CSV table of C-alpha atoms in Angstrom, one decimal:
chain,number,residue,atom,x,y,z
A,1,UNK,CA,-67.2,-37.2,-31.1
A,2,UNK,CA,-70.6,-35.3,-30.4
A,3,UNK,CA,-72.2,-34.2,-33.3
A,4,UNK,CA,-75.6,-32.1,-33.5
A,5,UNK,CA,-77.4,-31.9,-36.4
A,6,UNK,CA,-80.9,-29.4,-36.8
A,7,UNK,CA,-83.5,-30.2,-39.3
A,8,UNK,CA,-84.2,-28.2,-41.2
A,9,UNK,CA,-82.0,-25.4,-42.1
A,10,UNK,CA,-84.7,-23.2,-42.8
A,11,UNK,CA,-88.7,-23.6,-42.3
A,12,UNK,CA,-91.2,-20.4,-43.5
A,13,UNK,CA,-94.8,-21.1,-42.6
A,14,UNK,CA,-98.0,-19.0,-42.3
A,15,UNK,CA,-98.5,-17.5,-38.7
A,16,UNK,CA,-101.5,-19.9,-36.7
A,17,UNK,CA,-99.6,-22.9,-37.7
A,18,UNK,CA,-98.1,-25.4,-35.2
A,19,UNK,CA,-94.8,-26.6,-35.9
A,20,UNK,CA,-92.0,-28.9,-35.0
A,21,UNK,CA,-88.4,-28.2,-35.0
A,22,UNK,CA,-86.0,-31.1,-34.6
A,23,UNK,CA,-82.1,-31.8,-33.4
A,24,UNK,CA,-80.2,-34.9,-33.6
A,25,UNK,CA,-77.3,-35.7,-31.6
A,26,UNK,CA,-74.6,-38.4,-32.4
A,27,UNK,CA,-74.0,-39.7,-28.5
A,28,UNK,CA,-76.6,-40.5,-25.8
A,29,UNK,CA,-73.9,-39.2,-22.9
A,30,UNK,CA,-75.4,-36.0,-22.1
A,31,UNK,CA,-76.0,-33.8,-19.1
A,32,UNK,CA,-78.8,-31.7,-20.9
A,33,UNK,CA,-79.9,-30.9,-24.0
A,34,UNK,CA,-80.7,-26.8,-24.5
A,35,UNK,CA,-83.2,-24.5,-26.9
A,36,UNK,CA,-81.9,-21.2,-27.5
A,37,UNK,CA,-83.5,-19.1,-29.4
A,38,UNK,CA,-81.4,-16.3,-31.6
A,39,UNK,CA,-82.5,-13.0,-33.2
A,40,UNK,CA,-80.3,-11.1,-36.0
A,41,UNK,CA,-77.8,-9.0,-34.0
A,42,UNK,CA,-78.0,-10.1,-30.7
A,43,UNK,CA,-76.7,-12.9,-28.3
A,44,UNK,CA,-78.9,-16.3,-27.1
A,45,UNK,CA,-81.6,-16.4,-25.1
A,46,UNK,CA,-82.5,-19.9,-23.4
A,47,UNK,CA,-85.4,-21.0,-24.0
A,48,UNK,CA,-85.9,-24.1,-22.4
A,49,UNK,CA,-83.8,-26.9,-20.9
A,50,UNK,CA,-84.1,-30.8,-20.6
A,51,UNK,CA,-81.9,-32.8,-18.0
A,52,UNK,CA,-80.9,-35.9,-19.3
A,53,UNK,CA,-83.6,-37.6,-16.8
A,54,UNK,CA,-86.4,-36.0,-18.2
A,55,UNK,CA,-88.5,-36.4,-21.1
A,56,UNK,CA,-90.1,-32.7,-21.6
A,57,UNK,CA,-90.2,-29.5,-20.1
A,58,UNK,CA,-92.7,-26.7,-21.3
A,59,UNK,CA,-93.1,-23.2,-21.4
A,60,UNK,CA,-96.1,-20.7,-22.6
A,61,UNK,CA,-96.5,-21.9,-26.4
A,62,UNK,CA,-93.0,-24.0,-26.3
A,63,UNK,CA,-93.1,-27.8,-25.3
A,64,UNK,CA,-90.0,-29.6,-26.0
A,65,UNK,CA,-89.2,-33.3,-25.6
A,66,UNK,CA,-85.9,-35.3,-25.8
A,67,UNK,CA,-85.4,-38.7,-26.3
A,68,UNK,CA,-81.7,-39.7,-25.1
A,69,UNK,CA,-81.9,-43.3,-26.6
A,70,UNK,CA,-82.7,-42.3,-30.0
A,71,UNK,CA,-80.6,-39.2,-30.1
A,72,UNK,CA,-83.2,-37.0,-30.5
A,73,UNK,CA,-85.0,-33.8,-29.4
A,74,UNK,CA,-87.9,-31.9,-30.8
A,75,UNK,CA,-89.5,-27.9,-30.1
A,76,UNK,CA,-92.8,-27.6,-30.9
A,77,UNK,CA,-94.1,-23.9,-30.6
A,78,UNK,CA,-97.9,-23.9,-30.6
A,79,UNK,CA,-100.0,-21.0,-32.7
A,80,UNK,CA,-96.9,-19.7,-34.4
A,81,UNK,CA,-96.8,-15.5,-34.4
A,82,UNK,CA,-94.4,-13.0,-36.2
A,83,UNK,CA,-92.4,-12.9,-33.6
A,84,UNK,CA,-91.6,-16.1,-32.9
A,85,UNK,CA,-89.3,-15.4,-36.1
A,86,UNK,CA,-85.6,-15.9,-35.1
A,87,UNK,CA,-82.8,-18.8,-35.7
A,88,UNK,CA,-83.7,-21.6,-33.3
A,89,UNK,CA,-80.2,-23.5,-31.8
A,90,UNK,CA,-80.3,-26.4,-29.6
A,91,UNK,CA,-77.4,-27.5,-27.7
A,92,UNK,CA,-76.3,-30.7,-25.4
A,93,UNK,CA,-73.9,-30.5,-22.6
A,94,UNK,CA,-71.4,-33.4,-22.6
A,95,UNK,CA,-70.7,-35.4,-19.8
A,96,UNK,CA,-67.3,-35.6,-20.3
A,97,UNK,CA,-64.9,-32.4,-21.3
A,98,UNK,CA,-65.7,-30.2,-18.4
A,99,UNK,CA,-69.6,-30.2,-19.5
A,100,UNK,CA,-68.7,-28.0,-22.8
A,101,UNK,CA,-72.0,-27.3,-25.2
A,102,UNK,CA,-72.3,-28.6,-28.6
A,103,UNK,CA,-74.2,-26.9,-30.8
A,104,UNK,CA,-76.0,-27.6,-33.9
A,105,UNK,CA,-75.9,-25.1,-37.0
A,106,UNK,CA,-80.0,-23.7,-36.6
A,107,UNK,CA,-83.0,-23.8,-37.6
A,108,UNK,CA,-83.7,-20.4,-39.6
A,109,UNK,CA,-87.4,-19.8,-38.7
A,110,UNK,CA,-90.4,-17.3,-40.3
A,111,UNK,CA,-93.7,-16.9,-39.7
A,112,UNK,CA,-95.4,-15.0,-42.6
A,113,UNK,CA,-98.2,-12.7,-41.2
B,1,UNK,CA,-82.8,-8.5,-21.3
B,2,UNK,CA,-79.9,-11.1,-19.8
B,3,UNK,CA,-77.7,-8.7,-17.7
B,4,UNK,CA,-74.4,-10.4,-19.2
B,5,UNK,CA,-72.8,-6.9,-21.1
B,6,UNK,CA,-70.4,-7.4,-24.0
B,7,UNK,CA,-67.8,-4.7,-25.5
B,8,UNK,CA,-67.2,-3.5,-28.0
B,9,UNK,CA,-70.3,-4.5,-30.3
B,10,UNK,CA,-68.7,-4.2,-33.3
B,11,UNK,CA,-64.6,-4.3,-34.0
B,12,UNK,CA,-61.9,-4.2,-37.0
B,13,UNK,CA,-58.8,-5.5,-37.3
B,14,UNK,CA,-56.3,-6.4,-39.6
B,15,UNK,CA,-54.2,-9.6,-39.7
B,16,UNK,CA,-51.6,-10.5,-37.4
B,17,UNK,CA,-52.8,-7.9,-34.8
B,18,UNK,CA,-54.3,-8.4,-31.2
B,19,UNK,CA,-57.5,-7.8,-30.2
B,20,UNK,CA,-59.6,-8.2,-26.7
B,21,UNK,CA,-63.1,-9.1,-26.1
B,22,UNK,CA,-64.7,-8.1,-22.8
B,23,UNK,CA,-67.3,-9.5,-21.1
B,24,UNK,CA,-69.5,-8.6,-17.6
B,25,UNK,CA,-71.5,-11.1,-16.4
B,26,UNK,CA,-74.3,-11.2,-13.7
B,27,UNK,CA,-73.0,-10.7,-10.0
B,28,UNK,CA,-72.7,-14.1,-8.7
B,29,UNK,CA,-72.5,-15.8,-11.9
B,30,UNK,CA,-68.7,-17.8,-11.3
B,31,UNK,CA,-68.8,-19.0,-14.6
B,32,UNK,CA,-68.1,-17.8,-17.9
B,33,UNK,CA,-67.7,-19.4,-21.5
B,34,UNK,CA,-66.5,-18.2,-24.9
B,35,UNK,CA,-67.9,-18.7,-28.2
B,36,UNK,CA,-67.1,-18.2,-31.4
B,37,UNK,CA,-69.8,-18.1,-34.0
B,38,UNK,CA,-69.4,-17.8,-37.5
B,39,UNK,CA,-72.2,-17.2,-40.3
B,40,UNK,CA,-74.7,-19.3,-40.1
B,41,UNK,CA,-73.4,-21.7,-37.9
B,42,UNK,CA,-73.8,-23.1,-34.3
B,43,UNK,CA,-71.4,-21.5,-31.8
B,44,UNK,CA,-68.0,-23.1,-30.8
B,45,UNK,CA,-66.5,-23.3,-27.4
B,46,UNK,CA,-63.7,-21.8,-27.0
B,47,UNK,CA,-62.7,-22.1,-23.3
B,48,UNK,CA,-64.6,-21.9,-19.5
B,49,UNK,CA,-63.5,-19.4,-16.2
B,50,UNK,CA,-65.0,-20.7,-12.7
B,51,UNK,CA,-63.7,-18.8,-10.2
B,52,UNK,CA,-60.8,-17.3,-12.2
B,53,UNK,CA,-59.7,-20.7,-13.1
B,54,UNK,CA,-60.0,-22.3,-16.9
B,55,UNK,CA,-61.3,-25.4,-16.2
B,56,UNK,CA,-62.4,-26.5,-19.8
B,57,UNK,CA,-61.1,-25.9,-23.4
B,58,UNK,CA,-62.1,-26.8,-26.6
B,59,UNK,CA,-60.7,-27.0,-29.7
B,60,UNK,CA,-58.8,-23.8,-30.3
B,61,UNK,CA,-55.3,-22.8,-30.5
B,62,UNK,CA,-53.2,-20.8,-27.5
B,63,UNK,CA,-53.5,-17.8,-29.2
B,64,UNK,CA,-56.7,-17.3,-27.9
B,65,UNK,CA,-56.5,-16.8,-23.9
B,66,UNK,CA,-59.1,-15.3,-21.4
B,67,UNK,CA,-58.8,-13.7,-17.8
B,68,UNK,CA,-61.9,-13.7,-15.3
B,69,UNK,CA,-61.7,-11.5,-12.5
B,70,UNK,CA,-63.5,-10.9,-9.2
B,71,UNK,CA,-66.1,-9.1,-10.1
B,72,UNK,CA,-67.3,-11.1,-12.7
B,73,UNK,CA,-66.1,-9.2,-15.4
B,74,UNK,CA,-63.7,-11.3,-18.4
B,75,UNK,CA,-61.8,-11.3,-20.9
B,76,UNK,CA,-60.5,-13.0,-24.6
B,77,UNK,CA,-57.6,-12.4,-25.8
B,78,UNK,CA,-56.7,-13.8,-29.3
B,79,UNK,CA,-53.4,-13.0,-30.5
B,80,UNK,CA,-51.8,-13.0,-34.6
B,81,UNK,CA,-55.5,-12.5,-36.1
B,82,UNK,CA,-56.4,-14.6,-38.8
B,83,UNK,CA,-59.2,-14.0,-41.5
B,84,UNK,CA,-60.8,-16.9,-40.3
B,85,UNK,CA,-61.3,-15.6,-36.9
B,86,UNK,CA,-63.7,-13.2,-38.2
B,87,UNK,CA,-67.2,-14.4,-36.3
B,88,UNK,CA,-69.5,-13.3,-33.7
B,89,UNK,CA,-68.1,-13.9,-30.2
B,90,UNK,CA,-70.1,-14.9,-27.3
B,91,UNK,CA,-70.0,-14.8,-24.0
B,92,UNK,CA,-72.2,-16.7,-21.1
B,93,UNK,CA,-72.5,-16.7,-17.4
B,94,UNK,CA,-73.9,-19.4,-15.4
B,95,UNK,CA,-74.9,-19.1,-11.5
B,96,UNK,CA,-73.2,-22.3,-10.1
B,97,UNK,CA,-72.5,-25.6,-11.5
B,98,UNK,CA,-72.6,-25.8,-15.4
B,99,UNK,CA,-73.6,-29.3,-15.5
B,100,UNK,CA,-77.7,-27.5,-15.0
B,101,UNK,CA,-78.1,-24.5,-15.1
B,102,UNK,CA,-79.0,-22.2,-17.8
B,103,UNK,CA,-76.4,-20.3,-19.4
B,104,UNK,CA,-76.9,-16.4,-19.7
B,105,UNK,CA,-75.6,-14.9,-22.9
B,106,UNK,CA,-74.3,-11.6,-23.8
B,107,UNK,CA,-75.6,-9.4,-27.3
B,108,UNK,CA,-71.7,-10.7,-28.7
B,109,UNK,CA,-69.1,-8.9,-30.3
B,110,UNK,CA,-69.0,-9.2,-34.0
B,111,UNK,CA,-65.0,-9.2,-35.4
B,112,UNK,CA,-63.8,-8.8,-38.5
B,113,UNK,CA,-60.6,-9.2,-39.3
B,114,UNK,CA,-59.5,-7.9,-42.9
């Protein structure tokens, strides 16, 4: 059974600062491995996604790797801001059962002005 | 802004009633998935529409049932509420083939059931 773990639960660090959020996952079978990002109140928003071939993808500040053997996938958001505050979810599509997403529990994330 | 729509944003129920969830996705978008998210945890599929067909479940019981229609509008149905089924409940659209692309998710519906 699939099991994705986020690391940690909760981070608060200065704005400026580059940091690394990480997400474990139990089984190496996987389609893709999502970051979603998630603000009080409302839905998801994807914020970047990893095929299972790949080994990064990047986006403005954002640069996140996955490393299938090992289980492993980290986001690293350069020159943290304010607004960068939010819960940060990643998620990795099965290959089997009709490509559901697991989900791990969140990274709670603030950036002090 | 993600042009998937969920209503109502916010609902109340007691125990044992019915309740439905609806959800309008982005035209062209043929699939849609429910989740269920309670406090401070990662969401939970519930089940997967392409094409008006359910064609994935996960782990919940039959009380909770869904309905996608043409024009790419849906639907959850739980039945015989339970306290535990209060939670945030998504919903996400997907153009094509859910094996990669990104899934589009709605603001949710947040139900409490008393």
């Amino acid at each position: 059974k699939q099991e994705v773990t986020q690391i940690p639960a909760a981070l608060s660090v200065p704005e400026g600062e580059n940091l690394v959020l990480n997400c474990s996952f139990t089984d190496s079978a996987i389609y893709n491995l999502q970051w979603f990002r998630q603000d009080p109140g409302k839905g998801l928003t994807s914020l970047l996604l990893i095929q299972s071939s790949q080994r990064e993808q990047t986006s403005g500040r954002l640069n996140a790797s996955l490393d299938k053997s090992s289980g492993r996938s980290t986001l690293y958001i350069a020159a943290s801001q304010p607004g960068d505050s939010a819960t940060y979810l990643c998620a990795v599509r099965l290959v089997d059962s009709n490509y559901q997403l697991i989900w791990g529990a969140g990274t709670k994330l603030i950036i002090k002005p | 802004e993600t042009g998937v729509t969920q209503s109502p944003t916010h609902l109340i129920k007691t125990r044992g009633q019915q309740v439905t969830l609806r959800c309008s996705s982005q035209s062209g978008h043929n699939t849609v998935s429910w989740y269920q998210q309670a406090l401070g945890q990662g969401p939970q599929f519930i089940f997967q529409y392409y094409r008006e067909e359910e064609n994935g479940r996960g782990n919940f019981p039959p009380r909770f049932s869904g309905l996608q229609f043409p024009n790419y509008s849906s639907e959850l149905n739980v039945n015989a509420l339970e306290l535990d089924d209060s939670a945030l409940y998504l919903c996400a659209s997907t153009l094509g083939g859910v094996s990669t692309d990104t899934q589009y998710f709605g603001p949710g519906t947040r139900l409490t059931v008393l």
